[in-house]
CSV table of C-alpha atoms and ligand atoms in Angstrom, one decimal:
chain,number,residue,atom,x,y,z
A,1,MET,CA,0.0,-0.1,-0.1
A,2,GLU,CA,1.7,3.4,-1.0
A,3,LYS,CA,2.1,5.2,2.2
A,4,MET,CA,0.7,8.7,3.1
A,5,TRP,CA,4.6,10.4,3.4
A,6,ALA,CA,5.6,8.6,-0.2
A,7,GLY,CA,6.8,11.4,-1.4
A,8,ARG,CA,9.8,11.5,-0.8
A,9,PHE,CA,10.9,7.9,-1.2
A,10,SER,CA,12.0,6.1,-4.1
A,11,LYS,CA,11.5,2.5,-2.9
A,12,GLU,CA,8.9,1.0,-1.0
A,13,LEU,CA,9.7,-0.4,2.6
A,14,ASP,CA,10.7,-3.7,3.5
A,15,ARG,CA,8.1,-5.5,4.1
A,16,GLU,CA,9.2,-7.4,7.9
A,17,ALA,CA,9.8,-3.3,8.3
A,18,ASP,CA,6.3,-1.7,7.0
A,19,ASP,CA,4.8,-5.3,9.9
A,20,PHE,CA,7.6,-3.9,12.8
A,21,ASN,CA,6.3,0.0,12.2
A,22,SER,CA,2.9,-0.6,11.9
A,23,SER,CA,0.6,-0.4,15.1
A,24,ILE,CA,-2.8,-0.5,13.6
A,25,HIS,CA,-3.1,-3.8,15.3
A,26,PHE,CA,-3.1,-2.1,18.5
A,27,ASP,CA,-4.3,1.3,18.5
A,28,SER,CA,-7.2,0.3,15.9
A,29,ARG,CA,-9.1,0.1,19.7
A,30,MET,CA,-9.2,4.1,19.2
A,31,PHE,CA,-11.1,4.5,16.4
A,32,ARG,CA,-13.6,5.8,18.6
A,33,GLN,CA,-11.8,8.8,20.1
A,34,ASP,CA,-9.2,9.4,17.0
A,35,ILE,CA,-12.7,10.5,15.3
A,36,GLN,CA,-13.8,12.2,17.5
A,37,GLY,CA,-11.0,13.9,17.8
A,38,SER,CA,-10.8,15.1,13.7
A,39,VAL,CA,-14.1,15.9,13.8
A,40,ALA,CA,-13.4,18.8,16.2
A,41,HIS,CA,-9.9,19.4,14.6
A,42,ALA,CA,-12.7,19.7,11.0
A,43,ALA,CA,-15.1,21.9,13.3
A,44,MET,CA,-12.5,24.5,14.1
A,45,LEU,CA,-10.8,24.4,10.7
A,46,ALA,CA,-14.2,25.2,9.2
A,47,LYS,CA,-14.7,28.0,11.9
A,48,GLN,CA,-11.3,29.4,11.7
A,49,GLY,CA,-12.3,29.7,7.5
A,50,ILE,CA,-9.4,27.4,7.1
A,51,LEU,CA,-11.4,25.1,5.3
A,52,THR,CA,-15.1,26.2,4.6
A,53,GLN,CA,-17.9,25.5,6.2
A,54,GLU,CA,-19.2,23.6,4.0
A,55,GLU,CA,-15.8,21.6,3.9
A,56,GLY,CA,-15.6,21.2,7.8
A,57,ASP,CA,-19.6,19.4,7.3
A,58,ARG,CA,-18.9,17.4,4.4
A,59,ILE,CA,-15.4,16.0,6.5
A,60,ILE,CA,-16.8,15.8,9.4
A,61,GLU,CA,-20.3,13.9,8.1
A,62,ALA,CA,-18.0,11.4,6.2
A,63,LEU,CA,-16.0,10.7,9.1
A,64,GLY,CA,-19.6,10.1,11.5
A,65,GLY,CA,-20.6,8.0,8.6
A,66,ILE,CA,-16.6,6.1,9.0
A,67,LEU,CA,-17.4,5.6,12.7
A,68,GLU,CA,-20.9,4.1,12.1
A,69,ASP,CA,-19.3,1.4,10.1
A,70,LEU,CA,-17.0,0.7,12.0
A,71,GLU,CA,-18.7,-0.4,15.2
A,72,SER,CA,-21.9,-2.1,12.5
A,73,GLY,CA,-18.6,-4.0,11.4
A,74,ALA,CA,-19.6,-2.9,7.7
A,75,LEU,CA,-16.0,-1.3,7.0
A,76,ALA,CA,-13.4,-3.3,8.4
A,77,PHE,CA,-9.7,-2.7,9.7
A,78,ASP,CA,-6.7,-3.3,7.2
A,79,TRP,CA,-4.2,-4.4,8.7
A,80,ALA,CA,-1.7,-3.3,6.0
A,81,ALA,CA,-2.0,0.0,7.8
A,82,GLU,CA,0.2,2.0,8.9
A,83,ASP,CA,-1.9,3.2,12.4
A,84,ILE,CA,-5.4,4.1,13.1
A,85,HIS,CA,-4.8,7.4,11.8
A,86,MET,CA,-3.3,6.9,8.9
A,87,PHE,CA,-6.5,4.2,8.2
A,88,VAL,CA,-9.5,6.8,9.3
A,89,GLU,CA,-7.4,9.1,6.8
A,90,SER,CA,-7.4,6.5,4.1
A,91,VAL,CA,-10.7,6.0,3.9
A,92,LEU,CA,-11.8,9.2,4.4
A,93,THR,CA,-10.1,9.8,1.5
A,94,LYS,CA,-11.8,6.9,-0.5
A,95,ARG,CA,-15.0,8.4,0.3
A,96,ILE,CA,-15.5,11.8,-0.6
A,97,GLY,CA,-12.1,12.9,-2.4
A,98,ASP,CA,-9.5,15.6,-2.0
A,99,LEU,CA,-11.0,17.0,-0.1
A,100,GLY,CA,-10.4,14.1,2.8
A,101,LYS,CA,-6.6,15.2,2.1
A,102,LYS,CA,-7.5,18.6,4.1
A,103,LEU,CA,-8.0,16.9,6.8
A,104,HIS,CA,-5.2,17.1,7.6
A,105,THR,CA,-3.6,20.5,8.0
A,106,ALA,CA,-2.3,22.1,11.3
A,107,ARG,CA,-1.6,18.8,12.4
A,108,SER,CA,0.5,16.0,13.1
A,109,ARG,CA,0.5,12.2,14.1
A,110,ASN,CA,2.1,13.7,17.2
A,111,ASP,CA,-0.8,15.7,18.2
A,112,GLN,CA,-3.5,13.4,17.3
A,113,VAL,CA,-2.0,10.3,19.1
A,114,ALA,CA,-1.5,12.5,22.2
A,115,VAL,CA,-5.3,13.6,21.6
A,116,ASP,CA,-6.6,9.8,21.5
A,117,ILE,CA,-4.5,8.5,24.3
A,118,ARG,CA,-5.3,11.0,26.9
A,119,LEU,CA,-9.8,10.7,25.5
A,120,TYR,CA,-9.2,6.8,25.4
A,121,LEU,CA,-7.4,6.4,28.7
A,122,ARG,CA,-10.2,9.1,29.8
A,123,ASP,CA,-13.0,6.8,29.9
A,124,GLU,CA,-10.9,3.5,30.8
A,125,ALA,CA,-10.5,5.7,34.3
A,126,ASN,CA,-14.0,6.9,34.9
A,127,GLU,CA,-14.5,3.2,34.0
A,128,ILE,CA,-12.2,1.8,36.2
A,129,ILE,CA,-13.6,3.8,38.8
A,130,ALA,CA,-16.9,2.5,38.4
A,131,LEU,CA,-15.5,-0.9,39.1
A,132,ILE,CA,-14.0,-0.1,42.0
A,133,LYS,CA,-16.8,1.0,43.7
A,134,GLU,CA,-18.6,-1.9,42.7
A,135,LEU,CA,-15.9,-4.0,44.3
A,136,LEU,CA,-15.4,-0.9,47.3
A,137,SER,CA,-19.9,-1.4,47.8
A,138,ALA,CA,-19.1,-5.2,48.2
A,139,VAL,CA,-16.6,-4.8,51.2
A,140,LEU,CA,-18.8,-2.6,52.3
A,141,GLU,CA,-22.1,-5.6,52.3
A,142,GLN,CA,-19.5,-8.1,53.4
A,143,ALA,CA,-18.1,-5.1,56.4
A,144,LYS,CA,-21.6,-4.7,57.6
A,145,ALA,CA,-22.6,-8.1,58.1
A,146,ASN,CA,-19.5,-8.9,59.3
A,147,LYS,CA,-19.3,-6.1,61.6
A,148,ASP,CA,-19.7,-7.8,65.0
A,149,VAL,CA,-18.1,-11.2,63.8
A,150,ILE,CA,-14.6,-10.9,66.2
A,151,CYS,CA,-11.7,-12.2,65.5
A,152,SER,CA,-7.7,-12.2,65.6
A,153,GLY,CA,-5.9,-9.2,63.8
A,154,TYR,CA,-2.3,-10.2,63.1
A,155,THR,CA,0.9,-9.3,62.9
A,156,HIS,CA,3.7,-11.0,61.4
A,157,LEU,CA,1.6,-13.4,60.5
A,158,GLN,CA,0.9,-14.1,64.7
A,159,ARG,CA,-2.1,-13.1,66.3
A,160,ALA,CA,-2.1,-10.2,67.9
A,161,GLN,CA,-4.7,-8.6,69.2
A,162,PRO,CA,-8.9,-9.2,69.1
A,163,ILE,CA,-10.5,-7.0,66.4
A,164,THR,CA,-13.6,-7.5,64.3
A,165,PHE,CA,-13.9,-8.8,60.3
A,166,GLY,CA,-15.8,-5.8,59.4
A,167,HIS,CA,-12.8,-3.4,60.9
A,168,HIS,CA,-11.0,-4.9,59.3
A,169,LEU,CA,-12.4,-5.5,56.0
A,170,LEU,CA,-13.2,-2.0,55.7
A,171,ALA,CA,-9.2,-1.4,55.9
A,172,TYR,CA,-9.5,-2.6,52.1
A,173,CYS,CA,-12.2,0.4,52.0
A,174,MET,CA,-10.1,3.1,52.7
A,175,MET,CA,-6.9,1.9,50.2
A,176,LEU,CA,-10.0,2.0,47.4
A,177,ILE,CA,-11.1,5.0,47.8
A,178,ARG,CA,-7.5,6.2,48.0
A,179,ASP,CA,-7.4,4.2,44.9
A,180,ILE,CA,-9.7,6.1,43.2
A,181,GLY,CA,-8.7,10.0,43.4
A,182,ARG,CA,-5.8,8.5,43.0
A,183,LEU,CA,-6.8,8.2,39.4
A,184,GLN,CA,-9.1,10.9,39.4
A,185,ASP,CA,-5.9,13.4,40.1
A,186,ALA,CA,-4.4,11.1,37.7
A,187,THR,CA,-6.8,12.6,34.7
A,188,ARG,CA,-7.5,15.6,35.4
A,189,ARG,CA,-4.2,16.3,34.7
A,190,MET,CA,-4.2,14.4,32.1
A,191,ASN,CA,-7.3,16.6,30.9
A,192,GLN,CA,-5.5,19.3,28.9
A,193,ASN,CA,-5.8,19.8,25.2
A,194,PRO,CA,-2.7,18.5,23.2
A,195,LEU,CA,-4.1,19.2,19.6
A,196,GLY,CA,-2.8,22.5,17.8
A,197,SER,CA,0.7,21.1,19.2
A,198,CYS,CA,1.1,19.6,15.7
A,199,ALA,CA,4.6,18.3,15.2
A,200,LEU,CA,6.5,19.7,17.3
A,201,ALA,CA,6.3,23.9,17.1
A,202,GLY,CA,2.7,24.8,16.5
A,203,THR,CA,1.5,25.5,12.8
A,204,THR,CA,1.2,29.1,10.9
A,205,TYR,CA,-1.9,29.1,10.8
A,206,ASP,CA,-4.6,30.6,12.8
A,207,THR,CA,-5.9,27.1,15.3
A,208,ASP,CA,-8.2,27.4,18.1
A,209,ARG,CA,-6.5,24.9,20.3
A,210,ALA,CA,-9.3,26.1,22.7
A,211,GLU,CA,-12.1,25.6,20.2
A,212,THR,CA,-11.0,22.0,20.1
A,213,ALA,CA,-10.3,21.6,23.6
A,214,ARG,CA,-13.5,22.2,24.3
A,215,ARG,CA,-14.9,20.0,21.8
A,216,LEU,CA,-12.9,17.2,23.2
A,217,GLY,CA,-13.8,18.1,27.2
A,218,PHE,CA,-10.6,19.2,27.9
A,219,ASP,CA,-9.9,21.8,30.9
A,220,GLY,CA,-7.7,23.4,28.5
A,221,TYR,CA,-5.0,22.9,26.3
A,222,THR,CA,-1.0,21.9,26.7
A,223,LEU,CA,0.6,25.5,26.8
A,224,ASN,CA,4.3,23.8,25.5
A,225,SER,CA,3.4,23.1,22.0
A,226,ILE,CA,6.9,20.1,22.3
A,227,ASP,CA,5.6,19.2,25.7
A,228,GLY,CA,2.5,18.0,24.6
A,229,VAL,CA,3.8,15.8,21.9
A,230,SER,CA,6.1,14.9,24.0
A,231,ASP,CA,4.2,13.5,27.3
A,232,ARG,CA,3.8,10.5,28.2
A,233,ASP,CA,4.1,11.7,31.6
A,234,PHE,CA,0.3,11.0,32.3
A,235,CYS,CA,0.4,7.4,31.5
A,236,VAL,CA,2.8,6.4,34.0
A,237,GLU,CA,1.0,8.4,36.9
A,238,LEU,CA,-1.8,6.1,35.3
A,239,MET,CA,0.1,3.6,35.6
A,240,SER,CA,1.4,3.5,38.6
A,241,ALA,CA,-2.2,4.1,40.5
A,242,PHE,CA,-3.0,0.9,38.3
A,243,SER,CA,-0.2,-0.9,40.1
A,244,LEU,CA,-1.1,0.7,43.7
A,245,ILE,CA,-5.2,-0.7,43.0
A,246,MET,CA,-3.8,-4.3,42.3
A,247,MET,CA,-1.1,-3.6,44.7
A,248,HIS,CA,-3.8,-3.4,46.9
A,249,LEU,CA,-6.3,-6.4,45.3
A,250,SER,CA,-2.9,-8.7,45.1
A,251,ARG,CA,-2.9,-8.2,49.7
A,252,PHE,CA,-6.2,-8.9,49.1
A,253,SER,CA,-6.0,-11.6,47.4
A,254,GLU,CA,-2.7,-13.4,49.4
A,255,GLU,CA,-5.6,-13.2,52.6
A,256,ILE,CA,-7.9,-14.8,50.9
A,257,ILE,CA,-6.5,-17.9,50.2
A,258,LEU,CA,-4.8,-17.7,53.0
A,259,TRP,CA,-8.1,-17.3,54.9
A,260,SER,CA,-10.0,-20.3,52.4
A,261,SER,CA,-7.4,-22.8,53.5
A,262,TRP,CA,-8.0,-25.3,56.4
A,263,GLU,CA,-5.2,-24.0,58.1
A,264,PHE,CA,-7.2,-20.8,58.8
A,265,LYS,CA,-10.9,-21.1,57.1
A,266,PHE,CA,-12.2,-17.8,58.3
A,267,ILE,CA,-14.1,-17.6,55.0
A,268,GLU,CA,-15.8,-19.7,52.1
A,269,LEU,CA,-15.4,-18.8,48.0
A,270,ASP,CA,-18.5,-19.0,46.5
A,271,ASP,CA,-18.7,-22.3,44.5
A,272,SER,CA,-18.7,-19.6,41.2
A,273,TYR,CA,-15.4,-18.1,41.9
A,274,THR,CA,-13.3,-21.1,42.8
A,275,THR,CA,-11.6,-24.9,40.9
A,276,GLY,CA,-11.3,-28.0,41.1
A,277,SER,CA,-8.1,-30.4,41.1
A,278,SER,CA,-7.6,-32.3,37.8
A,279,ILE,CA,-6.4,-35.3,40.1
A,280,MET,CA,-7.5,-34.3,43.8
A,281,PRO,CA,-10.9,-34.9,44.1
A,282,GLN,CA,-11.3,-33.1,47.6
A,283,LYS,CA,-9.8,-29.6,45.9
A,284,LYS,CA,-11.1,-26.0,46.5
A,285,ASN,CA,-9.2,-23.6,44.7
A,286,PRO,CA,-9.2,-20.2,44.9
A,287,ASP,CA,-7.4,-19.6,41.7
A,288,MET,CA,-9.3,-16.2,40.5
A,289,ALA,CA,-7.9,-14.7,44.1
A,290,GLU,CA,-4.4,-16.6,42.5
A,291,LEU,CA,-4.2,-15.1,39.1
A,292,VAL,CA,-5.3,-11.5,40.4
A,293,ARG,CA,-2.5,-11.6,42.7
A,294,GLY,CA,-0.1,-12.9,39.4
A,295,LYS,CA,-1.1,-10.2,37.4
A,296,THR,CA,0.1,-7.5,39.4
A,297,GLY,CA,3.1,-8.6,38.4
A,298,ARG,CA,2.1,-8.0,34.9
A,299,VAL,CA,1.0,-4.3,35.3
A,300,TYR,CA,4.2,-3.4,37.9
A,301,GLY,CA,6.3,-4.8,34.7
A,302,ASP,CA,4.4,-2.3,31.9
A,303,LEU,CA,4.9,0.4,34.7
A,304,PHE,CA,8.3,-0.5,33.9
A,305,ALA,CA,8.5,-1.3,29.9
A,306,LEU,CA,7.1,2.5,29.5
A,307,LEU,CA,9.1,3.9,32.3
A,308,THR,CA,12.6,2.4,30.8
A,309,THR,CA,11.3,2.5,27.5
A,310,LEU,CA,10.7,6.9,27.8
A,311,LYS,CA,13.5,7.2,30.1
A,312,GLY,CA,16.2,8.5,27.2
A,313,LEU,CA,14.6,10.3,24.8
A,314,PRO,CA,15.1,13.1,23.6
A,315,LEU,CA,12.3,16.4,22.7
A,316,ALA,CA,10.1,15.9,20.7
A,317,TYR,CA,8.4,13.2,19.4
A,318,ASN,CA,10.4,9.3,18.1
A,319,LYS,CA,9.0,6.0,17.6
A,320,ASP,CA,10.2,4.4,20.6
A,321,MET,CA,6.5,6.4,22.3
A,322,GLN,CA,4.8,4.0,20.3
A,323,GLU,CA,5.7,1.6,23.0
A,324,ASP,CA,3.4,3.2,25.5
A,325,LYS,CA,-0.6,1.6,23.9
A,326,GLU,CA,0.9,-1.9,24.3
A,327,ALA,CA,1.5,-1.8,27.8
A,328,ILE,CA,-1.3,0.9,28.8
A,329,PHE,CA,-3.8,-1.4,27.0
A,330,ASP,CA,-2.5,-4.0,28.9
A,331,SER,CA,-2.6,-2.5,32.4
A,332,VAL,CA,-6.4,-1.4,31.4
A,333,ASP,CA,-7.3,-4.3,30.3
A,334,THR,CA,-6.0,-6.8,33.4
A,335,VAL,CA,-6.7,-3.9,36.1
A,336,LYS,CA,-10.5,-3.6,34.5
A,337,LYS,CA,-10.6,-7.9,34.4
A,338,CYS,CA,-9.2,-8.7,38.1
A,339,LEU,CA,-11.9,-5.6,39.2
A,340,LYS,CA,-14.3,-7.3,37.3
A,341,ILE,CA,-14.1,-10.7,38.9
A,342,PHE,CA,-12.5,-9.8,42.5
A,343,ALA,CA,-15.9,-7.9,43.3
A,344,PRO,CA,-18.3,-10.5,42.9
A,345,MET,CA,-16.1,-13.3,45.1
A,346,ILE,CA,-16.4,-11.0,47.5
A,347,ARG,CA,-20.0,-10.5,47.0
A,348,THR,CA,-20.5,-14.1,47.3
A,349,MET,CA,-17.7,-15.4,49.3
A,350,LYS,CA,-19.6,-16.9,53.4
A,351,ALA,CA,-17.4,-16.3,56.4
A,352,LEU,CA,-16.9,-18.4,58.9
A,353,PRO,CA,-17.8,-16.9,62.2
A,354,GLU,CA,-17.0,-20.0,64.2
A,355,ASN,CA,-14.0,-20.5,63.4
A,356,MET,CA,-12.4,-17.1,63.5
A,357,TYR,CA,-13.8,-17.3,66.6
A,358,ALA,CA,-12.1,-20.1,67.8
A,359,ALA,CA,-9.1,-19.1,66.7
A,360,ALA,CA,-9.1,-15.8,67.9
A,361,GLY,CA,-9.6,-18.2,71.6
A,362,LYS,CA,-6.5,-19.4,71.3
A,363,GLY,CA,-3.6,-17.0,70.9
A,364,PHE,CA,-3.4,-14.5,73.9
A,365,ILE,CA,-4.0,-11.2,71.8
A,366,ASN,CA,-6.2,-10.7,74.6
A,367,ALA,CA,-2.6,-9.9,76.2
A,368,THR,CA,-2.1,-6.7,76.0
A,369,ASP,CA,-5.8,-5.6,77.2
A,370,LEU,CA,-4.7,-8.0,80.6
A,371,ALA,CA,-2.0,-5.4,81.1
A,372,ASP,CA,-4.6,-2.6,79.9
A,373,TYR,CA,-5.8,-4.1,83.6
A,374,LEU,CA,-3.4,-3.8,85.8
A,375,VAL,CA,-2.7,0.2,83.8
A,376,LYS,CA,-6.0,0.9,85.0
A,377,LYS,CA,-5.0,-0.7,88.6
A,378,GLY,CA,-2.8,1.9,88.9
A,379,LEU,CA,0.5,0.0,87.3
A,380,PRO,CA,3.1,1.7,84.9
A,381,PHE,CA,2.4,0.1,81.2
A,382,ARG,CA,5.8,-1.3,81.5
A,383,THR,CA,5.2,-3.3,84.5
A,384,ALA,CA,2.2,-4.5,83.7
A,385,TYR,CA,3.7,-5.3,80.6
A,386,LYS,CA,6.2,-7.4,81.8
A,387,ILE,CA,3.9,-8.9,84.5
A,388,VAL,CA,1.1,-10.4,81.9
A,389,GLY,CA,4.7,-11.7,79.7
A,390,GLN,CA,5.7,-13.8,82.9
A,391,THR,CA,1.6,-15.0,83.5
A,392,VAL,CA,1.6,-15.7,79.4
A,393,ALA,CA,4.8,-18.0,80.5
A,394,ARG,CA,3.0,-20.0,82.8
A,395,ALA,CA,-0.5,-20.0,80.8
A,396,ILE,CA,1.9,-21.7,77.9
A,397,GLU,CA,2.7,-24.2,80.7
A,398,GLU,CA,-0.1,-25.0,81.5
A,399,LYS,CA,-1.6,-25.0,78.0
A,400,LYS,CA,-4.0,-22.8,79.1
A,401,VAL,CA,-5.3,-19.6,77.4
A,402,LEU,CA,-5.0,-16.2,80.2
A,403,GLU,CA,-8.5,-16.4,80.7
A,404,GLU,CA,-8.6,-19.5,82.1
A,405,LEU,CA,-5.7,-19.6,85.1
A,406,SER,CA,-7.4,-19.1,88.1
A,407,LEU,CA,-7.8,-16.0,90.0
A,408,ALA,CA,-5.2,-18.0,92.7
A,409,THR,CA,-2.6,-17.8,89.8
A,410,LEU,CA,-2.9,-15.2,88.6
A,411,ARG,CA,-2.4,-13.8,91.9
A,412,GLU,CA,0.9,-15.2,92.3
A,413,PHE,CA,2.0,-12.6,89.8
A,414,SER,CA,0.0,-9.2,91.0
A,415,PRO,CA,-2.7,-9.1,93.9
A,416,LEU,CA,-4.5,-6.5,91.3
A,417,PHE,CA,-5.4,-9.0,89.9
A,418,GLU,CA,-8.8,-9.1,90.9
A,419,GLU,CA,-12.5,-11.2,89.9
A,420,ASP,CA,-13.5,-8.7,87.3
A,421,VAL,CA,-10.9,-9.5,85.4
A,422,TYR,CA,-12.0,-12.4,83.7
A,423,HIS,CA,-14.7,-9.7,82.2
A,424,GLU,CA,-12.6,-7.6,80.9
A,425,ILE,CA,-10.6,-9.4,78.8
A,426,SER,CA,-13.4,-11.8,77.5
A,427,LEU,CA,-12.7,-11.1,73.9
A,428,GLU,CA,-15.8,-8.5,73.4
A,429,THR,CA,-15.1,-7.0,76.3
A,430,CYS,CA,-11.6,-6.7,74.6
A,431,VAL,CA,-13.3,-5.2,71.0
A,432,SER,CA,-16.2,-3.3,72.4
A,433,LYS,CA,-13.2,-1.0,74.5
A,434,ARG,CA,-11.3,0.1,72.0
A,435,ILE,CA,-13.2,3.1,71.5
A,436,SER,CA,-10.0,4.9,70.2
A,437,ALA,CA,-11.7,6.8,66.8
A,438,GLY,CA,-10.2,4.8,64.7
A,439,GLY,CA,-9.9,1.7,66.4
A,440,THR,CA,-12.4,-1.3,65.8
A,441,GLY,CA,-14.8,-0.7,68.6
A,442,PRO,CA,-18.0,-0.3,67.6
A,443,GLN,CA,-18.5,3.3,67.1
A,444,SER,CA,-15.4,3.2,64.8
A,445,VAL,CA,-16.6,0.4,63.4
A,446,GLN,CA,-19.9,2.5,62.4
A,447,ALA,CA,-18.4,5.6,61.7
A,448,GLN,CA,-16.1,3.7,59.4
A,449,ILE,CA,-19.5,2.6,57.9
A,450,GLN,CA,-20.8,5.5,57.3
A,451,PHE,CA,-17.5,7.0,55.9
A,452,VAL,CA,-17.9,4.3,53.0
A,453,GLU,CA,-21.5,5.5,52.3
A,454,ASP,CA,-21.3,8.5,52.3
A,455,TYR,CA,-18.4,8.7,49.7
A,456,LEU,CA,-19.9,6.0,47.5
A,457,LYS,CA,-23.5,8.0,47.4
B,501,LIG,N1,0.9,5.1,15.2
B,501,LIG,C1,2.2,6.4,16.4
B,501,LIG,C2,2.4,6.6,17.5
B,501,LIG,O1,1.8,5.7,18.8
B,501,LIG,C3,1.7,7.3,16.2
B,501,LIG,C4,2.3,9.3,15.6
B,501,LIG,C5,3.5,8.5,15.0
B,501,LIG,N2,4.2,9.4,13.7
B,501,LIG,C6,5.6,9.5,13.5
B,501,LIG,N3,6.0,11.1,13.9
B,501,LIG,N4,5.5,8.8,12.9
B,501,LIG,O2,3.0,7.0,17.8
């Protein structure tokens, strides 16, 4: 196929080189945005008298037809085209003749592609935000259903202190809310119109960049034409936000995998989100969670691929930058898939409160509360801490938990222990007395639920 830029060449591009150079296999997914950008550009050219109104109208109408035909499948992509920009322009010229060749006045593929990716990512980021909200509401529902379910909180994966399962789940809600905030920040910064930067230096035509910005829903236009065509940091920003989302999903996955093991058995995943083994009939594997954990590496990899691609590039456009798309498309697709599977997996999972409670009863997780008990009776915390340490050692020796030690035994360690100690160190009391803001106490948990509910409204 003859290239648009064939003029200065005396030989055709080598076939392998042509294929190597081409990006239509992956940038075709931006066809809507490419046409949307061209429509805005044509309208602006007509408004500025660079094209006549009639010319502008005819181009816009033809672009509308191309869009429609691509949507319906009546028009197929030409995989031999160099990229989506060249493809749309060549179809346009086939359909309306020489007038189609006027569309590229005061524009370059460099600003064109910069517009397309921004428009594309703006839509995708909004979709991802909606998917995170979906997951957020699923986690919130589970948190509400389990707000009084007592389990152990862990540090170093060792039983640490009693909490409610709801409190634990609400921690993920807070992460997801920050994830949304990061996407919103990045999208807001990205939402500047690069169109009109042209190849790199601007143009001699009297264009109106505010007009194309307005038509394309940008908040303004990029102030430096070189930056306008060279900048891909918005991709990197989004991909780092994606990486953080995946990091959160991966930690959550890891917990789900642990919790659904026979060693923990704190939850049961729904059959529709687990798989069996081809040989071991008893198996019910948390594959979805494992895959999400696994795909996290992929999204990190995409981020690093693009960062590395960009690091040595001189200004302005370099073909290296075509590599932005496969990386960011892959990370967009992966994050979306993971979020789509995660929300219903969480929604359908069943908590097993008895097992959580049984496990919570075993690990001396009320030891801090036993120390606090002595502190409230007048001992300095360090002294109380030491006494409780000795008490724990004794309990281990007697193969008992703290609340099973007799009052006489407890009194060997401190005369301050009285009958009320048993009530004070029950798991229920330990949780309900965690009254500090943000703690696992019922008021704080209710406040967190309220916060997430208000956020989702
Ligand atoms: N397919 C190219 C890309 O994705 C479009 C921009 C081409 N610009 C150029 N000067 N060759 O980056």
